[in-house]
CSV table of C-alpha atoms and ligand atoms in Angstrom, one decimal:
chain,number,residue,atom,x,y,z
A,1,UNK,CA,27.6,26.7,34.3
A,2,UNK,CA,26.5,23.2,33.5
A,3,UNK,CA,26.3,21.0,30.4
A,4,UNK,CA,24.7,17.9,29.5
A,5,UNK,CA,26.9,14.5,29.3
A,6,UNK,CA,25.9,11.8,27.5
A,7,UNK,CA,25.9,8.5,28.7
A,8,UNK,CA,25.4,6.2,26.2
A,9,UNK,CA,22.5,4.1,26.7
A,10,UNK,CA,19.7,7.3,26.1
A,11,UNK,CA,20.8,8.6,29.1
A,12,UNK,CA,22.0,12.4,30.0
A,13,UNK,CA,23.5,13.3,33.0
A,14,UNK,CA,23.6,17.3,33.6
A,15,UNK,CA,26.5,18.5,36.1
A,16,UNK,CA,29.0,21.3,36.4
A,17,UNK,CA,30.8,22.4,32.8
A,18,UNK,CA,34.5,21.5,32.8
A,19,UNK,CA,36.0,24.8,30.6
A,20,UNK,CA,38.4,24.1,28.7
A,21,UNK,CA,41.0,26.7,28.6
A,22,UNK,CA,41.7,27.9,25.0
A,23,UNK,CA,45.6,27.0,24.0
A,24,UNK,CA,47.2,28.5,20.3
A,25,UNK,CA,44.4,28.9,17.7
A,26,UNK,CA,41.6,28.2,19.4
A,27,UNK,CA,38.8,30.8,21.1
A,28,UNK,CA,36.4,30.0,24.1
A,29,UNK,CA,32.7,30.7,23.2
A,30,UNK,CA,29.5,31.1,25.9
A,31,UNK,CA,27.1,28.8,24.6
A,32,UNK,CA,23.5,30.4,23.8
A,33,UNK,CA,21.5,27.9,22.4
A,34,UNK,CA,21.8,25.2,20.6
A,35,UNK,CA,19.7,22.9,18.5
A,36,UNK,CA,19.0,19.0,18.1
A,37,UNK,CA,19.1,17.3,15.2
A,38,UNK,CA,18.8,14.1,14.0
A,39,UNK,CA,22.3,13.2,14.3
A,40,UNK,CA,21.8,14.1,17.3
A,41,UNK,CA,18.9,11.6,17.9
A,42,UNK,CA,21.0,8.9,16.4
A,43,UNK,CA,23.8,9.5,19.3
A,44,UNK,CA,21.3,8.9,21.7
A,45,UNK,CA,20.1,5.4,19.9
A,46,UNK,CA,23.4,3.9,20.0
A,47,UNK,CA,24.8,5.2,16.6
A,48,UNK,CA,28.8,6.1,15.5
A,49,UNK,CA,29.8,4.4,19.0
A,50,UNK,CA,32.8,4.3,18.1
A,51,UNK,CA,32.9,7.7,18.0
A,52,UNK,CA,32.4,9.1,20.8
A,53,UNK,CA,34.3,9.2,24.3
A,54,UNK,CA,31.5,8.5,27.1
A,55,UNK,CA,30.5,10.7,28.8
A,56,UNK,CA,30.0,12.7,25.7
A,57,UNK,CA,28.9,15.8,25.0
A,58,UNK,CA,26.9,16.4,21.6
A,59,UNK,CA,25.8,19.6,20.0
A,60,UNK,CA,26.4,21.5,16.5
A,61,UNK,CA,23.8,23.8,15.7
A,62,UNK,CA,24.7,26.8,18.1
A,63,UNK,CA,25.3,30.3,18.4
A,64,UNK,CA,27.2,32.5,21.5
A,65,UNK,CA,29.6,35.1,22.3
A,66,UNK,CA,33.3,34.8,22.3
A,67,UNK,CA,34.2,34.5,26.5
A,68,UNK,CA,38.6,33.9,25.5
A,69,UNK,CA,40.9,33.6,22.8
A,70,UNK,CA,44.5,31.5,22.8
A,71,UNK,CA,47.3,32.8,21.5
A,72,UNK,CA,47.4,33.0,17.8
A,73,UNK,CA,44.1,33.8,17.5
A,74,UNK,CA,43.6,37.3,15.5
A,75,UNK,CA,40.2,39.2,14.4
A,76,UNK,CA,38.4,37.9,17.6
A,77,UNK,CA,37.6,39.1,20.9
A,78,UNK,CA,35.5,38.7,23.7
A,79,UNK,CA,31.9,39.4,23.5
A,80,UNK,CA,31.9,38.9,19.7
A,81,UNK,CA,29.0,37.0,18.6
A,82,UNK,CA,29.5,33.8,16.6
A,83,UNK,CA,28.1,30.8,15.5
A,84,UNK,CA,30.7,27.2,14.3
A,85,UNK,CA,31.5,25.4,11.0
A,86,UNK,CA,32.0,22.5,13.1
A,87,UNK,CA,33.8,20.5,10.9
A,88,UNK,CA,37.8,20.0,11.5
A,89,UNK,CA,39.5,19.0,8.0
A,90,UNK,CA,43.1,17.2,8.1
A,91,UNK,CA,44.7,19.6,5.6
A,92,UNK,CA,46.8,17.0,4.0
A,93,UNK,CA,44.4,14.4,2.6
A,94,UNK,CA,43.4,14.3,-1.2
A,95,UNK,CA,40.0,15.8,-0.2
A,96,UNK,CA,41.6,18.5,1.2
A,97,UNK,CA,44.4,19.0,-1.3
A,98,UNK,CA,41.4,19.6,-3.9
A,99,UNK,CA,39.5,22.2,-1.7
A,100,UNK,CA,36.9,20.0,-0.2
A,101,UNK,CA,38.3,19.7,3.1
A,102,UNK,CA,34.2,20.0,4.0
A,103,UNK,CA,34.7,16.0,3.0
A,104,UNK,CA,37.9,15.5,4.4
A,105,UNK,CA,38.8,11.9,4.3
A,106,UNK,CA,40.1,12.3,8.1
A,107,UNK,CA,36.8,15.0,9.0
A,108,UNK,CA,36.4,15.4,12.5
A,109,UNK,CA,33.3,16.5,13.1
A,110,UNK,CA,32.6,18.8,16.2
A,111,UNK,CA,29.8,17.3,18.4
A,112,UNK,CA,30.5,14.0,17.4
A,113,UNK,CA,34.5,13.5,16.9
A,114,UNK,CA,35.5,16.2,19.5
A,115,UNK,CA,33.5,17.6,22.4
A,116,UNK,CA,29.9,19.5,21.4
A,117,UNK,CA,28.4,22.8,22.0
A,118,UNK,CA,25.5,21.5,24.8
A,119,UNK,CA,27.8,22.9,27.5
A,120,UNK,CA,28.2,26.7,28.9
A,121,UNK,CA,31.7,27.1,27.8
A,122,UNK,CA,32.7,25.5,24.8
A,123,UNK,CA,36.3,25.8,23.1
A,124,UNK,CA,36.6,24.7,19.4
A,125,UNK,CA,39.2,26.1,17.1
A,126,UNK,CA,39.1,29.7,15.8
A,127,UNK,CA,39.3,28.6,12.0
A,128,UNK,CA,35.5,27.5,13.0
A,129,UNK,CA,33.8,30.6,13.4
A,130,UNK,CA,31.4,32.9,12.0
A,131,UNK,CA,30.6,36.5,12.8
A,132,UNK,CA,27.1,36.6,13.5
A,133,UNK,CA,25.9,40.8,12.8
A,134,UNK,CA,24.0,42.7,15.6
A,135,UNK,CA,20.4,42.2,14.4
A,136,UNK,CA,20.6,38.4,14.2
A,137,UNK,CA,18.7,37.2,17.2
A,138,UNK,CA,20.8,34.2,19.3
A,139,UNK,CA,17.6,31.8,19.0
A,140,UNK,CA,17.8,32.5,15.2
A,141,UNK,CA,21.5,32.0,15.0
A,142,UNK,CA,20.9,28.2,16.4
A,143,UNK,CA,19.6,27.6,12.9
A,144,UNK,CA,22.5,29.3,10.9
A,145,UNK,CA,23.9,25.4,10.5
A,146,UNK,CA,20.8,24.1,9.5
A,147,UNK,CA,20.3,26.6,6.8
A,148,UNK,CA,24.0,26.3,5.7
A,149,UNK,CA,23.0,22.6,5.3
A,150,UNK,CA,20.0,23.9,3.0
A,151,UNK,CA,22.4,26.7,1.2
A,152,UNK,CA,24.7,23.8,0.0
A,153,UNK,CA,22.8,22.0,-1.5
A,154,UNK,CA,20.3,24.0,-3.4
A,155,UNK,CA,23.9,25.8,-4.5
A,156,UNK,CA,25.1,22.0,-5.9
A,157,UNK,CA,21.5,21.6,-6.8
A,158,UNK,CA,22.3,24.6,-8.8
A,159,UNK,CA,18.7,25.2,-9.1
A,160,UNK,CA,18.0,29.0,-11.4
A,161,UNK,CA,15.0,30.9,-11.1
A,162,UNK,CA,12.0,29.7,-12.1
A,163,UNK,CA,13.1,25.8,-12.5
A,164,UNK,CA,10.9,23.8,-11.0
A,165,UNK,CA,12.5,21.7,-7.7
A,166,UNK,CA,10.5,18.9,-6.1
A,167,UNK,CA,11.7,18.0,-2.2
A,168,UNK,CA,11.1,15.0,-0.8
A,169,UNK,CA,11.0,15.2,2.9
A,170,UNK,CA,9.7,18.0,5.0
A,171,UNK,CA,11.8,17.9,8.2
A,172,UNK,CA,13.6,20.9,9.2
A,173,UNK,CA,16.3,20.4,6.4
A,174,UNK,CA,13.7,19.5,3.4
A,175,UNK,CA,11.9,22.6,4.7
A,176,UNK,CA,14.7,25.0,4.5
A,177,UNK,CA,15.4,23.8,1.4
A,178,UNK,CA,12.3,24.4,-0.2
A,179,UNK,CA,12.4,27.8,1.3
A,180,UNK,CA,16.4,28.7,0.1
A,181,UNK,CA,15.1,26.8,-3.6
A,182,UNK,CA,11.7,29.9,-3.4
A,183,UNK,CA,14.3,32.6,-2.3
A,184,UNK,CA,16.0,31.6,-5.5
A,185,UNK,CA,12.9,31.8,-7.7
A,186,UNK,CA,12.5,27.9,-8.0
A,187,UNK,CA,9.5,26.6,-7.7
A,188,UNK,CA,9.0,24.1,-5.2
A,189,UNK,CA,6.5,20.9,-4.5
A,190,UNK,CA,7.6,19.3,-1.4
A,191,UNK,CA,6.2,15.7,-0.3
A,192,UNK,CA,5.9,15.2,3.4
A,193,UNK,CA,4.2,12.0,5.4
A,194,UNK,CA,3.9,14.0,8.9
A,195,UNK,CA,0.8,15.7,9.2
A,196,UNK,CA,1.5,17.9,11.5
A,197,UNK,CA,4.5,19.1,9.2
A,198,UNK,CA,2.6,19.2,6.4
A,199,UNK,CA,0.3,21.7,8.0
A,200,UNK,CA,3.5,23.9,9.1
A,201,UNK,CA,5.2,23.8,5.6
A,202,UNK,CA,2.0,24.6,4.2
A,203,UNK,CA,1.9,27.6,6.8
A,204,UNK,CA,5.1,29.0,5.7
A,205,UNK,CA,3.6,29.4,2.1
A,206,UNK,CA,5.4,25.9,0.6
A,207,UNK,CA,3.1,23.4,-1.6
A,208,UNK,CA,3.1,21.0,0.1
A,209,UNK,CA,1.1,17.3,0.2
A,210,UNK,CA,1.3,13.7,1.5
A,211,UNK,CA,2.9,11.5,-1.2
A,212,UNK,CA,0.1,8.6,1.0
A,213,UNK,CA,-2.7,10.6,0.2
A,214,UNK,CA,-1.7,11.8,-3.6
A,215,UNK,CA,0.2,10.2,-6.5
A,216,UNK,CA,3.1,12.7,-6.1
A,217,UNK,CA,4.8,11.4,-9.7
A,218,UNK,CA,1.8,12.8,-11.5
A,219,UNK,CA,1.5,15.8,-10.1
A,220,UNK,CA,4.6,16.6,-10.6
A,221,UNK,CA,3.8,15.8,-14.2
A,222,UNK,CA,1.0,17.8,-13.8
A,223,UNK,CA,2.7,21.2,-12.6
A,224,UNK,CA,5.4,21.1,-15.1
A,225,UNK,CA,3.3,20.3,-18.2
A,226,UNK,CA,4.3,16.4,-18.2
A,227,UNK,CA,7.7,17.6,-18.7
A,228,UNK,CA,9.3,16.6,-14.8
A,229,UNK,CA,10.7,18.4,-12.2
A,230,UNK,CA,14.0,20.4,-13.4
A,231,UNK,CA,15.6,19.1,-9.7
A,232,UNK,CA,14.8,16.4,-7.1
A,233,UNK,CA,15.5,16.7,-3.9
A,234,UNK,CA,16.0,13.2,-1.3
A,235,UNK,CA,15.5,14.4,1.8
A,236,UNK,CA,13.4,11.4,3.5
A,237,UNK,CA,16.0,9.1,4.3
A,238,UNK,CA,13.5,6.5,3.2
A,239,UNK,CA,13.4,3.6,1.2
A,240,UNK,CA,9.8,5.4,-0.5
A,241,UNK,CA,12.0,8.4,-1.3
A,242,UNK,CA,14.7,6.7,-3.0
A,243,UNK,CA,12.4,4.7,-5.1
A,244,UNK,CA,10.3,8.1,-5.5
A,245,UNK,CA,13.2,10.2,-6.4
A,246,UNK,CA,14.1,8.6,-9.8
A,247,UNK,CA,10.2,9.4,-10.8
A,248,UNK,CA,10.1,12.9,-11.0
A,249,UNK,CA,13.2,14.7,-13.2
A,250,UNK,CA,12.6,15.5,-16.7
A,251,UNK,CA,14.8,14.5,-19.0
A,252,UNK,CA,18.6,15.2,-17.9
A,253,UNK,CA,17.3,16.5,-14.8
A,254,UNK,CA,19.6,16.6,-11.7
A,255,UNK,CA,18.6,14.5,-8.8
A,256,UNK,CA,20.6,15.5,-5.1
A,257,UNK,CA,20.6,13.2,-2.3
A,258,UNK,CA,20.9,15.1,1.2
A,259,UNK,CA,19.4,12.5,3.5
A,260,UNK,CA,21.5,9.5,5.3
A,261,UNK,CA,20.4,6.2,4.9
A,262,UNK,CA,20.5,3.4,8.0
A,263,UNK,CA,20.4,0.8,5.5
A,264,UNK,CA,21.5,0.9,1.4
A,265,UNK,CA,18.3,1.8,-0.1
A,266,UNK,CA,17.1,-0.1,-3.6
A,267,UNK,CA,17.1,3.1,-6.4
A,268,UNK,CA,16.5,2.5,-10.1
A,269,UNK,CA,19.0,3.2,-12.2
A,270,UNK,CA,16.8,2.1,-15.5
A,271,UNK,CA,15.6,6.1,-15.1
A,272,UNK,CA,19.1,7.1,-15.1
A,273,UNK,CA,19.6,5.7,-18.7
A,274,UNK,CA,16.5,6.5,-19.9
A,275,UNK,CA,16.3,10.0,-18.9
A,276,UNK,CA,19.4,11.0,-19.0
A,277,UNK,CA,19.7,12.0,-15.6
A,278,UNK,CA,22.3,13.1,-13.1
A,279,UNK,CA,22.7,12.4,-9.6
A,280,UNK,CA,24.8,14.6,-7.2
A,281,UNK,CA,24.8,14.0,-3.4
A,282,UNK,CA,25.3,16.6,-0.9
A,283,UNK,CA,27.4,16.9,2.9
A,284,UNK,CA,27.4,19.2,5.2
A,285,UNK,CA,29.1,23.0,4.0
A,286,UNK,CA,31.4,25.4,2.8
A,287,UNK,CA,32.2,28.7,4.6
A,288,UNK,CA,30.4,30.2,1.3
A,289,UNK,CA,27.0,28.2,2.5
A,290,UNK,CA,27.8,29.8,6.2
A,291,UNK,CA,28.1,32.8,5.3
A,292,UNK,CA,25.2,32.7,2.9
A,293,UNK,CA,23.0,31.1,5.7
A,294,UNK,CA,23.5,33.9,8.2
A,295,UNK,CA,23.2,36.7,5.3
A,296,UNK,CA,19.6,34.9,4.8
A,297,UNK,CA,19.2,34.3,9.0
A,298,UNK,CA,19.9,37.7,9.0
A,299,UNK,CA,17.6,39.1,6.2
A,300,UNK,CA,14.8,38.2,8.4
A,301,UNK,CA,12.5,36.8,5.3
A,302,UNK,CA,13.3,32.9,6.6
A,303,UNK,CA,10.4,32.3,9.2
A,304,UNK,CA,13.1,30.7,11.8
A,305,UNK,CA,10.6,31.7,14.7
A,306,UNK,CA,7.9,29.3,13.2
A,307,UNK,CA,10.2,26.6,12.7
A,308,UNK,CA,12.1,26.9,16.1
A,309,UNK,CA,8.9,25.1,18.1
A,310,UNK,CA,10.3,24.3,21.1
A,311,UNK,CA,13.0,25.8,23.8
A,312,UNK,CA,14.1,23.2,26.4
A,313,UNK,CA,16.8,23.9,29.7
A,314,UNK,CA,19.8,21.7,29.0
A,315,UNK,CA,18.4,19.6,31.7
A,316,UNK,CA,15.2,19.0,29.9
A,317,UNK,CA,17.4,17.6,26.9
A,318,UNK,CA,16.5,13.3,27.1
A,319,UNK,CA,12.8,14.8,27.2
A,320,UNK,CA,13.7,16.6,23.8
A,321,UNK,CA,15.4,13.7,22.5
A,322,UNK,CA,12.0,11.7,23.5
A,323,UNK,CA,10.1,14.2,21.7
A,324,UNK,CA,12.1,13.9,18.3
A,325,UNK,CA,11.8,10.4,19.1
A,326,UNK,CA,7.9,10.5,18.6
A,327,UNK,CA,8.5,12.7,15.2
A,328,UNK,CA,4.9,13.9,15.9
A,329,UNK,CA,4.4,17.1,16.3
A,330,UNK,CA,7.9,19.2,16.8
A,331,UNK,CA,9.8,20.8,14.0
A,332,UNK,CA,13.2,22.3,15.6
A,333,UNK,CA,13.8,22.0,19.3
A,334,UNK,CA,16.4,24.3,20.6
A,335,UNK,CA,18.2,24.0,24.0
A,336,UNK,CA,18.5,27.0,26.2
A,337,UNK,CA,22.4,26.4,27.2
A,338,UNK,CA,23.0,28.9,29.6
A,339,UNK,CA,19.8,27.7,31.8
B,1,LIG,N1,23.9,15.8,3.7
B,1,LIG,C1,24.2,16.3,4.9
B,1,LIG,O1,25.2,16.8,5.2
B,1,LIG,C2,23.1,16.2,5.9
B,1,LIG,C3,23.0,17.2,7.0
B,1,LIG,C4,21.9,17.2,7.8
B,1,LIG,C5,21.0,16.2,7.7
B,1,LIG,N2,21.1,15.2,6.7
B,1,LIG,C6,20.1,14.2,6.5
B,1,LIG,O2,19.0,14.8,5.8
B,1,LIG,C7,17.8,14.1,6.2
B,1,LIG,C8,16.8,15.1,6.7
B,1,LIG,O3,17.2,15.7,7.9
B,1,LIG,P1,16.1,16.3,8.9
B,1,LIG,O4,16.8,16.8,10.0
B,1,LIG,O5,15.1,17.2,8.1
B,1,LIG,O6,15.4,14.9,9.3
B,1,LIG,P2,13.9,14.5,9.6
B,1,LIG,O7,14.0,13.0,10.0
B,1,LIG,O8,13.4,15.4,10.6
B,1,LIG,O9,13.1,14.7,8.3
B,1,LIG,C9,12.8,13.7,7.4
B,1,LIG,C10,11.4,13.9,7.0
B,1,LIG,O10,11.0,13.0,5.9
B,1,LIG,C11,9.7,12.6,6.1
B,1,LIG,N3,9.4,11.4,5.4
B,1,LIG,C12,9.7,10.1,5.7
B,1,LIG,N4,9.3,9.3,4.7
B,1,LIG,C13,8.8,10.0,3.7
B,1,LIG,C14,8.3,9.7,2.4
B,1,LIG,N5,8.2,8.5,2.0
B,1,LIG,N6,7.9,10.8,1.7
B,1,LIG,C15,8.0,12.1,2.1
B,1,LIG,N7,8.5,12.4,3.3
B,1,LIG,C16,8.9,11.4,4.1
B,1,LIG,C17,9.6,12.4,7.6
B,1,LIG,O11,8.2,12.5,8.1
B,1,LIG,C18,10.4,13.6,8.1
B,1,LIG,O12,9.6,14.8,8.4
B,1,LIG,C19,18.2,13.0,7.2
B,1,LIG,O13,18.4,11.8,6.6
B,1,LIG,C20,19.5,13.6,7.8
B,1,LIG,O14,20.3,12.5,8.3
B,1,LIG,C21,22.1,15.3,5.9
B,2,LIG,ZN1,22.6,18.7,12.8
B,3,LIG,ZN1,41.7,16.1,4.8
């Protein structure tokens, strides 16, 4: 069984996995696969340094079966099929103390603070997991973490049925928000630069256009009777979506900021005053968004297959990084652990 060791300085080194037998509370799971993301992408550029121990091994969008449990571990046993909340609260901090240990003050977060899931045996603790059922395929369940992304914030969003919710940013996260906001009767406009993501969005039923080729602020206007969107979602990471964001709500509309920023972006607050407006920002997930995600996953109305557009061997991963790199013409790229 191998996994993939990062290097620091874009470099991978595949060898032999080093299992990690599972002590008190924690369970041993068999990788399946596991997606990249662009966290992931910013590991490989250098980011969070000072996070990581070299050699490294990233990786938080998985699914796989349960291979050993330590003692102390109850409700699990081999060859059950899971995916990972990877996030690893304090318990003590303020954040925590108020129920939001998903912004613990002292997070770890798995694949970054601790050891990933691009290896063949991975052990994380058991408070992590989540049952995946039977008829959730383990390609699918890759993109369980993703949609829990998507599930929390169209929840703080808290976007109602036919309210009308403009994205900014069609990636894989913008995307799945657009599609959780539709499976919640919303309707969506979602602005996109790439063109060939713009032709995939499109092809998964969102509306969807290139805020370079139309005046996105007006037609927003346009579909909502020059009232505004209801809810705005940042999901660019770009300077031209913060400035766009504050554009589009209608009067007290709710504006939630997903994306992560390299650099502070400029954002007028005039609109905040003059509309009225709110401004939430989202991170990471709840168990509630998990479990929701893999209900969804699971429904089989998500069109994960068409999103999933490439499956690499773990020793294929710097040419995946390379690929996200480019940005042109890949959506999700899973790896294949366990090849
Ligand atoms: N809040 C959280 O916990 C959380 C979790 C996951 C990801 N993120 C962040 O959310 C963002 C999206 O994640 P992703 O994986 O989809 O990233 P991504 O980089 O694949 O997607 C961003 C998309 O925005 C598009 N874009 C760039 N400039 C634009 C503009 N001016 N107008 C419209 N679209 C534009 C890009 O072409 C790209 O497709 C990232 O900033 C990521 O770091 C946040
Ligand atoms: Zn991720
Ligand atoms: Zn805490």
């Amino acid at each position: 069984m191998q996994a993939a060791f990062f290097a620091g300085n874009q470099k991978f080194d595949t060898g032999p996995c080093v299992p990690v037998t599972p002590v008190g509370g924690q369970v041993q799971i068999r990788v399946a696969y596991c997606g990249l993301c662009g966290t992931d992408l910013h590991l490989f550029h250098g980011a969070m340094a000072h996070r990581l121990t070299l050699p490294h091994v990233m990786g938080h969008e998985m699914s796989g079966a349960i291979e050993a449990a330590g003692t102390g571990v109850h409700g699990w046993k081999p060859g059950d099929r899971v995916t990972v909340r990877p996030l690893d609260p304090c318990g003590s901090c303020p954040a925590c103390r108020m129920e939001h240990s998903h912004i613990c003050h002292n997070l770890k977060f798995i694949g970054i603070d601790r050891p990933g899931a691009l290896q063949g045996l991975w052990t994380v603790p058991a408070h992590t997991l989540h049952r995946l059922p039977d008829s959730l395929g383990m390609r699918e369940a890759a993109m369980v973490e993703p949609i829990a992304v998507a599930c929390h914030d169209v929840r703080l969003s808290e976007a109602a049925a036919g309210e009308f919710a403009a994205v900014i940013g069609g990636g894989p996260i913008g995307i799945l928000i657009a599609l959780v906001a539709q499976a919640r009767g919303a309707r969506v406009l979602l602005a996109e630069v790439n063109e060939f993501r713009v032709k995939l969005a499109r092809d998964l039923g969102i509306d969807t256009v290139s805020p370079r080729e139309v005046d996105f602020p007006a037609l927003v206007n346009e579909r909502t009777g020059g009232a505004g969107a209801d809810v705005v979602f940042e999901v660019s990471g770009s300077q031209a979506g913060a400035e766009m964001m504050t554009k589009l709500p209608r009067t007290r509309g709710r504006i939630v900021v997903v994306a992560i920023y390299g650099e502070a972006p400029k954002v007028d607050l005039f609109r905040f005053f003059w509309r009225e407006l709110k401004l939430a920002g989202a991170r990471v997930y709840e168990p509630i968004d998990f479990e929701h995600a893999i209900e969804l996953a699971a429904a089989g109305t998500l069109p994960l297959d068409r999103l999933i557009t490439n499956v690499l061997p773990l020793n294929r991963l710097e040419e995946g990084m390379r690929q996200m790199e480019r940005g042109g013409d890949c959506m999700k790229i899973l790896v294949n652990v366990q090849e």
